[in-house]
CSV table of C-alpha atoms in Angstrom, one decimal:
chain,number,residue,atom,x,y,z
A,1320,UNK,CA,0.0,0.0,0.0
A,1321,UNK,CA,1.5,3.3,-1.1
A,1322,UNK,CA,2.4,6.0,1.4
A,1323,UNK,CA,0.4,9.1,1.2
A,1324,UNK,CA,2.5,12.1,0.0
A,1325,UNK,CA,1.0,14.9,2.0
A,1326,UNK,CA,3.4,17.4,0.5
A,1327,UNK,CA,2.1,16.7,-3.0
A,1328,UNK,CA,-1.4,17.2,-1.7
A,1329,UNK,CA,-0.4,20.5,-0.3
A,1330,UNK,CA,1.2,21.5,-3.7
A,1331,UNK,CA,-2.0,20.4,-5.4
A,1332,UNK,CA,-4.2,22.5,-3.1
A,1333,UNK,CA,-2.0,25.5,-3.6
A,1334,UNK,CA,-2.1,25.0,-7.3
A,1335,UNK,CA,-6.0,24.9,-7.3
A,1336,UNK,CA,-6.1,28.1,-5.2
A,1337,UNK,CA,-3.8,30.1,-7.5
A,1338,UNK,CA,-5.2,28.6,-10.6
A,1339,UNK,CA,-8.7,29.4,-9.5
A,1340,UNK,CA,-7.8,33.1,-9.0
A,1341,UNK,CA,-6.3,33.2,-12.5
A,1342,UNK,CA,-9.2,31.4,-14.1
A,1343,UNK,CA,-11.7,33.6,-12.4
A,1344,UNK,CA,-9.9,36.7,-13.6
A,1345,UNK,CA,-9.7,35.4,-17.1
A,1346,UNK,CA,-13.3,34.4,-17.3
A,1347,UNK,CA,-14.5,37.8,-15.9
A,1348,UNK,CA,-12.4,39.6,-18.4
A,1349,UNK,CA,-13.7,37.6,-21.3
A,1350,UNK,CA,-17.3,38.1,-20.2
A,1351,UNK,CA,-16.7,41.9,-19.9
A,1352,UNK,CA,-15.2,42.1,-23.3
A,1353,UNK,CA,-17.7,39.9,-25.0
A,1354,UNK,CA,-21.0,40.0,-23.0
A,1355,UNK,CA,-22.7,37.8,-25.6
A,1356,UNK,CA,-20.6,34.8,-24.5
A,1357,UNK,CA,-22.2,33.0,-21.5
A,1358,UNK,CA,-20.2,33.2,-18.3
A,1359,UNK,CA,-20.0,29.4,-17.9
A,1360,UNK,CA,-18.4,29.3,-21.4
A,1361,UNK,CA,-15.9,31.9,-20.4
A,1362,UNK,CA,-15.0,29.8,-17.4
A,1363,UNK,CA,-14.6,26.7,-19.5
A,1364,UNK,CA,-12.3,28.5,-21.9
A,1365,UNK,CA,-10.3,29.9,-18.9
A,1366,UNK,CA,-9.9,26.6,-17.2
A,1367,UNK,CA,-9.0,24.7,-20.4
A,1368,UNK,CA,-6.4,27.4,-21.5
A,1369,UNK,CA,-4.9,27.4,-18.0
A,1370,UNK,CA,-4.4,23.7,-17.8
A,1371,UNK,CA,-2.7,23.8,-21.2
A,1372,UNK,CA,-0.5,26.7,-20.1
A,1373,UNK,CA,0.4,24.8,-16.9
A,1374,UNK,CA,1.5,21.8,-19.1
A,1375,UNK,CA,3.5,24.2,-21.2
A,1376,UNK,CA,5.3,25.6,-18.2
A,1377,UNK,CA,6.1,22.0,-17.0
A,1378,UNK,CA,7.5,21.1,-20.4
A,1379,UNK,CA,9.9,24.1,-20.1
A,1380,UNK,CA,10.9,23.0,-16.6
A,1381,UNK,CA,11.5,19.5,-17.7
A,1382,UNK,CA,13.6,20.7,-20.7
A,1383,UNK,CA,16.0,22.3,-18.3
A,1384,UNK,CA,16.1,19.3,-15.9
A,1385,UNK,CA,19.5,17.8,-16.6
A,1386,UNK,CA,18.8,15.0,-14.1
A,1387,UNK,CA,16.2,13.5,-16.4
A,1388,UNK,CA,16.9,11.9,-19.7
A,1389,UNK,CA,14.8,13.4,-22.5
A,1390,UNK,CA,15.2,12.4,-26.1
A,1391,UNK,CA,14.2,15.6,-27.8
A,1392,UNK,CA,14.9,18.2,-25.2
A,1393,UNK,CA,15.0,21.2,-27.6
A,1394,UNK,CA,11.7,20.3,-29.1
A,1395,UNK,CA,10.2,20.0,-25.7
A,1396,UNK,CA,11.5,23.4,-24.8
A,1397,UNK,CA,10.2,25.0,-28.1
A,1398,UNK,CA,6.8,23.3,-27.6
A,1399,UNK,CA,6.6,24.6,-24.0
A,1400,UNK,CA,7.5,28.1,-25.1
A,1401,UNK,CA,4.9,28.1,-27.9
A,1402,UNK,CA,2.2,26.8,-25.5
A,1403,UNK,CA,3.0,29.5,-23.0
A,1404,UNK,CA,3.0,32.1,-25.7
A,1405,UNK,CA,-0.5,31.3,-27.0
A,1406,UNK,CA,-2.3,30.1,-23.9
A,1407,UNK,CA,-0.7,32.3,-21.3
A,1408,UNK,CA,1.1,35.4,-22.5
A,1409,UNK,CA,-1.5,36.3,-25.2
A,1410,UNK,CA,-4.6,35.2,-23.3
A,1411,UNK,CA,-4.4,34.5,-19.6
A,1412,UNK,CA,-1.9,37.2,-18.5
A,1413,UNK,CA,-3.6,40.1,-20.3
A,1414,UNK,CA,-7.1,39.1,-19.2
A,1415,UNK,CA,-6.0,38.7,-15.6
A,1416,UNK,CA,-4.3,42.1,-15.6
A,1417,UNK,CA,-7.5,43.5,-17.1
A,1418,UNK,CA,-9.7,42.1,-14.3
A,1419,UNK,CA,-7.5,43.2,-11.5
A,1420,UNK,CA,-7.2,46.7,-12.8
A,1421,UNK,CA,-10.9,46.9,-13.7
A,1422,UNK,CA,-12.1,45.9,-10.3
A,1423,UNK,CA,-9.9,48.5,-8.6
A,1424,UNK,CA,-10.5,51.4,-11.0
A,1425,UNK,CA,-14.1,51.1,-12.3
A,1426,UNK,CA,-15.5,53.1,-9.4
A,1427,UNK,CA,-13.1,56.0,-10.1
A,1428,UNK,CA,-13.8,55.9,-13.9
A,1429,UNK,CA,-17.6,55.9,-13.3
A,1430,UNK,CA,-17.4,58.9,-11.0
A,1431,UNK,CA,-15.1,60.8,-13.5
A,1432,UNK,CA,-17.4,60.0,-16.4
A,1433,UNK,CA,-20.5,61.2,-14.4
A,1434,UNK,CA,-18.8,64.5,-13.3
A,1435,UNK,CA,-17.2,65.3,-16.7
A,1436,UNK,CA,-20.0,64.3,-19.0
A,1437,UNK,CA,-22.7,66.0,-16.8
A,1438,UNK,CA,-20.6,69.1,-16.6
A,1439,UNK,CA,-20.7,69.4,-20.4
A,1440,UNK,CA,-24.4,68.6,-20.5
A,1441,UNK,CA,-25.0,71.4,-18.0
A,1442,UNK,CA,-23.1,73.8,-20.3
A,1443,UNK,CA,-25.5,72.9,-23.2
A,1444,UNK,CA,-28.5,73.5,-20.9
A,1445,UNK,CA,-27.3,76.8,-19.5
A,1446,UNK,CA,-25.5,78.3,-22.6
A,1447,UNK,CA,-22.7,79.2,-20.2
A,1448,UNK,CA,-20.0,78.6,-22.9
A,1449,UNK,CA,-21.6,81.4,-25.1
A,1450,UNK,CA,-21.9,83.7,-22.1
A,1451,UNK,CA,-18.2,83.1,-21.3
A,1452,UNK,CA,-17.2,83.9,-24.9
A,1453,UNK,CA,-19.3,87.1,-24.8
A,1454,UNK,CA,-17.6,88.1,-21.5
A,1455,UNK,CA,-14.2,87.3,-22.9
A,1456,UNK,CA,-14.6,89.3,-26.1
A,1457,UNK,CA,-16.2,92.3,-24.5
A,1458,UNK,CA,-13.7,92.3,-21.6
A,1459,UNK,CA,-10.8,92.1,-24.1
A,1460,UNK,CA,-12.2,95.0,-26.2
A,1461,UNK,CA,-13.0,97.1,-23.1
A,1462,UNK,CA,-9.5,96.7,-21.7
A,1463,UNK,CA,-7.9,97.8,-25.0
A,1464,UNK,CA,-10.2,100.7,-25.5
A,1465,UNK,CA,-9.9,102.0,-22.0
A,1466,UNK,CA,-6.1,101.7,-22.2
A,1467,UNK,CA,-6.1,103.9,-25.4
A,1468,UNK,CA,-8.6,106.3,-23.8
A,1469,UNK,CA,-6.2,106.7,-20.8
A,1470,UNK,CA,-3.4,107.3,-23.3
A,1471,UNK,CA,-5.6,110.0,-25.1
A,1472,UNK,CA,-6.3,111.7,-21.8
A,1473,UNK,CA,-2.7,111.8,-20.9
A,1474,UNK,CA,-1.7,113.2,-24.2
A,1475,UNK,CA,-4.3,116.0,-23.9
A,1476,UNK,CA,-3.1,116.7,-20.4
A,1477,UNK,CA,0.6,116.7,-21.5
A,1478,UNK,CA,2.1,120.0,-20.2
A,1479,UNK,CA,4.9,119.8,-22.9
A,1480,UNK,CA,2.3,119.5,-25.7
A,1481,UNK,CA,-1.1,120.5,-24.2
A,1482,UNK,CA,-4.4,120.2,-26.0
A,1483,UNK,CA,-5.6,118.1,-28.9
A,1484,UNK,CA,-2.8,117.7,-31.4
A,1485,UNK,CA,-1.6,115.1,-34.0
A,1486,UNK,CA,-0.7,112.4,-31.5
A,1487,UNK,CA,-4.1,112.8,-29.8
A,1488,UNK,CA,-5.7,112.5,-33.3
A,1489,UNK,CA,-3.7,109.3,-33.9
A,1490,UNK,CA,-4.8,107.7,-30.6
A,1491,UNK,CA,-8.4,108.6,-31.4
A,1492,UNK,CA,-8.1,106.9,-34.7
A,1493,UNK,CA,-6.7,103.8,-33.0
A,1494,UNK,CA,-9.7,103.7,-30.7
A,1495,UNK,CA,-12.1,104.0,-33.6
A,1496,UNK,CA,-10.4,101.0,-35.3
A,1497,UNK,CA,-10.8,99.0,-32.1
A,1498,UNK,CA,-14.5,99.9,-31.9
A,1499,UNK,CA,-15.0,99.1,-35.6
A,1500,UNK,CA,-16.5,102.5,-36.3
A,1501,UNK,CA,-15.5,105.0,-39.0
A,1502,UNK,CA,-14.3,107.8,-36.7
A,1503,UNK,CA,-14.9,109.5,-33.3
A,1504,UNK,CA,-16.2,113.0,-33.8
A,1505,UNK,CA,-13.9,115.9,-33.1
A,1506,UNK,CA,-14.7,118.2,-30.2
A,1507,UNK,CA,-14.4,122.0,-30.6
A,1508,UNK,CA,-12.6,124.1,-28.1
A,1509,UNK,CA,-9.2,125.7,-27.8
A,1510,UNK,CA,-9.0,126.2,-24.1
A,1511,UNK,CA,-5.6,124.8,-23.2
A,1512,UNK,CA,-5.8,125.7,-19.5
A,1513,UNK,CA,-5.7,122.8,-17.0
A,1514,UNK,CA,-9.5,123.0,-16.5
A,1515,UNK,CA,-10.2,123.3,-20.2
A,1516,UNK,CA,-8.1,120.2,-21.0
A,1517,UNK,CA,-9.8,118.3,-18.2
A,1518,UNK,CA,-13.2,119.1,-19.6
A,1519,UNK,CA,-12.0,118.0,-23.1
A,1520,UNK,CA,-10.7,114.8,-21.7
A,1521,UNK,CA,-13.9,114.0,-19.8
A,1522,UNK,CA,-16.0,114.7,-22.9
A,1523,UNK,CA,-13.9,112.4,-25.1
A,1524,UNK,CA,-14.1,109.7,-22.4
A,1525,UNK,CA,-17.9,109.9,-22.4
A,1526,UNK,CA,-18.1,109.7,-26.1
A,1527,UNK,CA,-15.7,106.7,-26.3
A,1528,UNK,CA,-17.4,104.9,-23.5
A,1529,UNK,CA,-20.8,105.4,-25.1
A,1530,UNK,CA,-19.5,103.9,-28.4
A,1531,UNK,CA,-17.9,101.0,-26.3
A,1532,UNK,CA,-21.2,100.2,-24.6
A,1533,UNK,CA,-23.0,100.0,-27.9
A,1534,UNK,CA,-20.3,97.8,-29.5
A,1535,UNK,CA,-20.5,95.5,-26.5
A,1536,UNK,CA,-24.3,95.2,-26.9
A,1537,UNK,CA,-23.7,94.4,-30.6
A,1538,UNK,CA,-21.2,91.7,-29.8
A,1539,UNK,CA,-23.7,90.1,-27.4
A,1540,UNK,CA,-26.6,90.4,-29.9
A,1541,UNK,CA,-24.5,88.9,-32.6
A,1542,UNK,CA,-23.5,85.9,-30.4
A,1543,UNK,CA,-27.1,85.3,-29.3
A,1544,UNK,CA,-28.4,85.4,-32.9
A,1545,UNK,CA,-25.6,83.2,-34.3
A,1546,UNK,CA,-25.5,80.6,-31.5
A,1547,UNK,CA,-29.2,80.2,-30.6
A,1548,UNK,CA,-29.5,76.5,-29.4
A,1549,UNK,CA,-32.5,74.6,-30.4
A,1550,UNK,CA,-34.8,73.7,-27.5
A,1551,UNK,CA,-34.7,70.0,-28.5
A,1552,UNK,CA,-31.0,69.9,-27.7
A,1553,UNK,CA,-31.5,71.5,-24.3
A,1554,UNK,CA,-34.2,68.9,-23.5
A,1555,UNK,CA,-32.0,66.1,-24.7
A,1556,UNK,CA,-29.2,67.4,-22.4
A,1557,UNK,CA,-31.5,67.4,-19.4
A,1558,UNK,CA,-32.7,63.9,-20.2
A,1559,UNK,CA,-29.2,62.6,-20.7
A,1560,UNK,CA,-28.0,64.0,-17.4
A,1561,UNK,CA,-31.0,62.4,-15.7
A,1562,UNK,CA,-30.3,59.0,-17.3
A,1563,UNK,CA,-26.7,59.0,-16.2
A,1564,UNK,CA,-27.5,60.1,-12.6
A,1565,UNK,CA,-30.3,57.5,-12.3
A,1566,UNK,CA,-27.9,54.6,-13.2
A,1567,UNK,CA,-25.1,56.0,-10.9
A,1568,UNK,CA,-27.5,56.3,-8.0
A,1569,UNK,CA,-28.7,52.8,-8.5
A,1570,UNK,CA,-25.1,51.6,-8.6
A,1571,UNK,CA,-24.2,53.5,-5.4
A,1572,UNK,CA,-27.2,51.8,-3.7
A,1573,UNK,CA,-26.1,48.4,-4.9
A,1574,UNK,CA,-29.1,47.9,-7.2
A,1575,UNK,CA,-27.0,47.4,-10.3
A,1576,UNK,CA,-23.4,46.2,-10.6
A,1577,UNK,CA,-20.5,47.6,-12.5
A,1578,UNK,CA,-19.0,44.1,-12.6
A,1579,UNK,CA,-21.9,42.7,-14.7
A,1580,UNK,CA,-21.2,43.1,-18.4
A,1581,UNK,CA,-24.8,43.6,-19.4
A,1582,UNK,CA,-25.4,46.3,-16.8
A,1583,UNK,CA,-22.2,48.3,-17.2
A,1584,UNK,CA,-21.7,47.9,-21.0
A,1585,UNK,CA,-25.2,47.7,-22.5
A,1586,UNK,CA,-27.4,49.5,-19.9
A,1587,UNK,CA,-25.0,52.3,-18.8
A,1588,UNK,CA,-22.3,52.8,-21.5
A,1589,UNK,CA,-24.3,52.0,-24.7
A,1590,UNK,CA,-27.7,53.3,-23.7
A,1591,UNK,CA,-26.9,56.2,-21.4
A,1592,UNK,CA,-23.3,57.4,-21.7
A,1593,UNK,CA,-22.6,57.2,-25.5
A,1594,UNK,CA,-25.8,59.1,-26.5
A,1595,UNK,CA,-24.6,61.9,-24.2
A,1596,UNK,CA,-21.2,61.8,-26.0
A,1597,UNK,CA,-23.0,62.1,-29.3
A,1598,UNK,CA,-25.1,65.1,-28.1
A,1599,UNK,CA,-22.0,66.8,-26.8
A,1600,UNK,CA,-20.3,66.3,-30.1
A,1601,UNK,CA,-23.3,67.7,-31.9
A,1602,UNK,CA,-23.4,70.8,-29.6
A,1603,UNK,CA,-19.7,71.2,-29.2
A,1604,UNK,CA,-20.0,74.9,-30.3
A,1605,UNK,CA,-21.8,75.4,-27.0
A,1606,UNK,CA,-19.2,73.6,-24.8
A,1607,UNK,CA,-15.9,74.8,-23.4
A,1608,UNK,CA,-13.8,71.7,-22.9
A,1609,UNK,CA,-11.5,71.6,-19.9
A,1610,UNK,CA,-8.5,70.3,-22.0
A,1611,UNK,CA,-7.5,69.0,-25.4
A,1612,UNK,CA,-7.9,65.4,-24.3
A,1613,UNK,CA,-11.5,66.0,-23.4
A,1614,UNK,CA,-12.2,67.8,-26.7
A,1615,UNK,CA,-10.7,64.9,-28.7
A,1616,UNK,CA,-12.6,62.4,-26.5
A,1617,UNK,CA,-16.0,64.0,-27.0
A,1618,UNK,CA,-15.7,65.1,-30.6
A,1619,UNK,CA,-13.6,62.5,-32.4
A,1620,UNK,CA,-15.1,60.6,-35.4
A,1621,UNK,CA,-15.3,57.3,-33.5
A,1622,UNK,CA,-16.5,58.2,-30.0
A,1623,UNK,CA,-15.1,56.0,-27.3
A,1624,UNK,CA,-15.7,56.6,-23.6
A,1625,UNK,CA,-13.3,55.8,-20.8
A,1626,UNK,CA,-15.8,53.1,-19.7
A,1627,UNK,CA,-15.5,51.5,-23.1
A,1628,UNK,CA,-11.7,51.5,-22.9
A,1629,UNK,CA,-11.6,49.9,-19.5
A,1630,UNK,CA,-14.3,47.3,-20.2
A,1631,UNK,CA,-12.5,45.8,-23.2
A,1632,UNK,CA,-9.2,44.0,-22.5
A,1633,UNK,CA,-7.9,44.8,-26.0
A,1634,UNK,CA,-8.8,48.6,-25.7
A,1635,UNK,CA,-7.2,48.7,-22.3
A,1636,UNK,CA,-3.9,47.2,-23.4
A,1637,UNK,CA,-3.9,49.3,-26.6
A,1638,UNK,CA,-4.2,52.4,-24.5
A,1639,UNK,CA,-1.5,51.2,-22.2
A,1640,UNK,CA,0.9,50.3,-24.9
A,1641,UNK,CA,0.2,52.9,-27.6
A,1642,UNK,CA,-2.1,55.5,-26.1
A,1643,UNK,CA,-2.2,57.8,-23.1
A,1644,UNK,CA,-3.5,55.6,-20.3
A,1645,UNK,CA,-3.4,57.7,-17.1
A,1646,UNK,CA,-3.0,54.8,-14.7
A,1647,UNK,CA,0.2,53.3,-16.1
A,1648,UNK,CA,1.9,52.7,-12.8
A,1649,UNK,CA,-1.1,50.8,-11.4
A,1650,UNK,CA,-1.4,48.9,-14.6
A,1651,UNK,CA,2.2,47.7,-14.2
A,1652,UNK,CA,1.4,46.7,-10.6
A,1653,UNK,CA,-1.5,44.6,-11.9
A,1654,UNK,CA,0.7,43.0,-14.4
A,1655,UNK,CA,3.2,42.0,-11.6
A,1656,UNK,CA,0.3,40.6,-9.5
A,1657,UNK,CA,-0.9,38.6,-12.5
A,1658,UNK,CA,2.7,37.3,-13.1
A,1659,UNK,CA,3.2,36.3,-9.5
A,1660,UNK,CA,-0.2,34.5,-9.3
A,1661,UNK,CA,0.4,32.5,-12.5
A,1662,UNK,CA,4.1,31.7,-11.8
A,1663,UNK,CA,3.2,30.4,-8.3
A,1664,UNK,CA,0.5,28.2,-9.9
A,1665,UNK,CA,2.9,26.9,-12.5
A,1666,UNK,CA,5.5,26.0,-9.8
A,1667,UNK,CA,3.0,24.2,-7.7
A,1668,UNK,CA,1.7,22.3,-10.8
A,1669,UNK,CA,5.2,21.2,-11.6
A,1670,UNK,CA,5.8,20.0,-8.1
A,1671,UNK,CA,2.6,18.0,-8.2
A,1672,UNK,CA,3.3,16.2,-11.5
A,1673,UNK,CA,7.1,15.7,-11.3
A,1674,UNK,CA,8.4,12.3,-10.5
């Protein structure tokens, strides 16, 4: 009767533990990326691939075992490497990393999507972007005109060249150009006393400021007429904001799960978030984006949300390798965790099956 090898039993239990973690992560990633594939099928694929990968790792270990005679050692090594390449490095490792990162980051991504997208939807509702442009244009014009008006007053008050002369006339022409008018009418009066020059300066200031007020009104009227937003877009923005908030509130209460592919991808991202992206793109004239990244994200030809990128294992890795993924350091940490989990499982598998 054979003696029970409790150490091998321990290695087997540890292999099952680490392999279970890896297979769970792979299956969850596959289901998030392809929600149409049933979860039990994803688990079947994960378990099958992982067993093959474990065999591949054992083949590599045996190829380096000089204490054991192997007829085709190099072929065994090449076969093991190819198995690990296709069944682990291309499949298991990326999907495990994806699940570990997704589970830790999805809450932050959801919160950021809600705040940023709703912020732009509110701008569409309020017309704040147009108000800001009006304020910016009128303020810039006002500052320039008032600076030239001060220069005109100083020139009129100049003791070395008192009164209204050629330089004053040049400054007055500059102000007229800024205001977009043909000219500012000349004022009569040859009193070059201090009091007379002060009166002349005050009168020019009143005339210039009166023109400035009218031009500012024209700027506002022009903006309002040119950028009048249709009521249907305002209504859509309100409805989109409500739809996003409804789902987020349900998620915060635990009524829906961000870990369920159908709920996060189909119900939230596809039905609620992406229509909001499309609306923002349509109404981008009425939106002031916080940065160039946001502008590209909400107005590109092929709209893709941050939720879409983190749901898909391929989009996530593409962003990490070739894009501008913000969480690069945490991604590297997840890669290391995935490596350690799988390597530990492979070691325990080898210890179980070796002679």
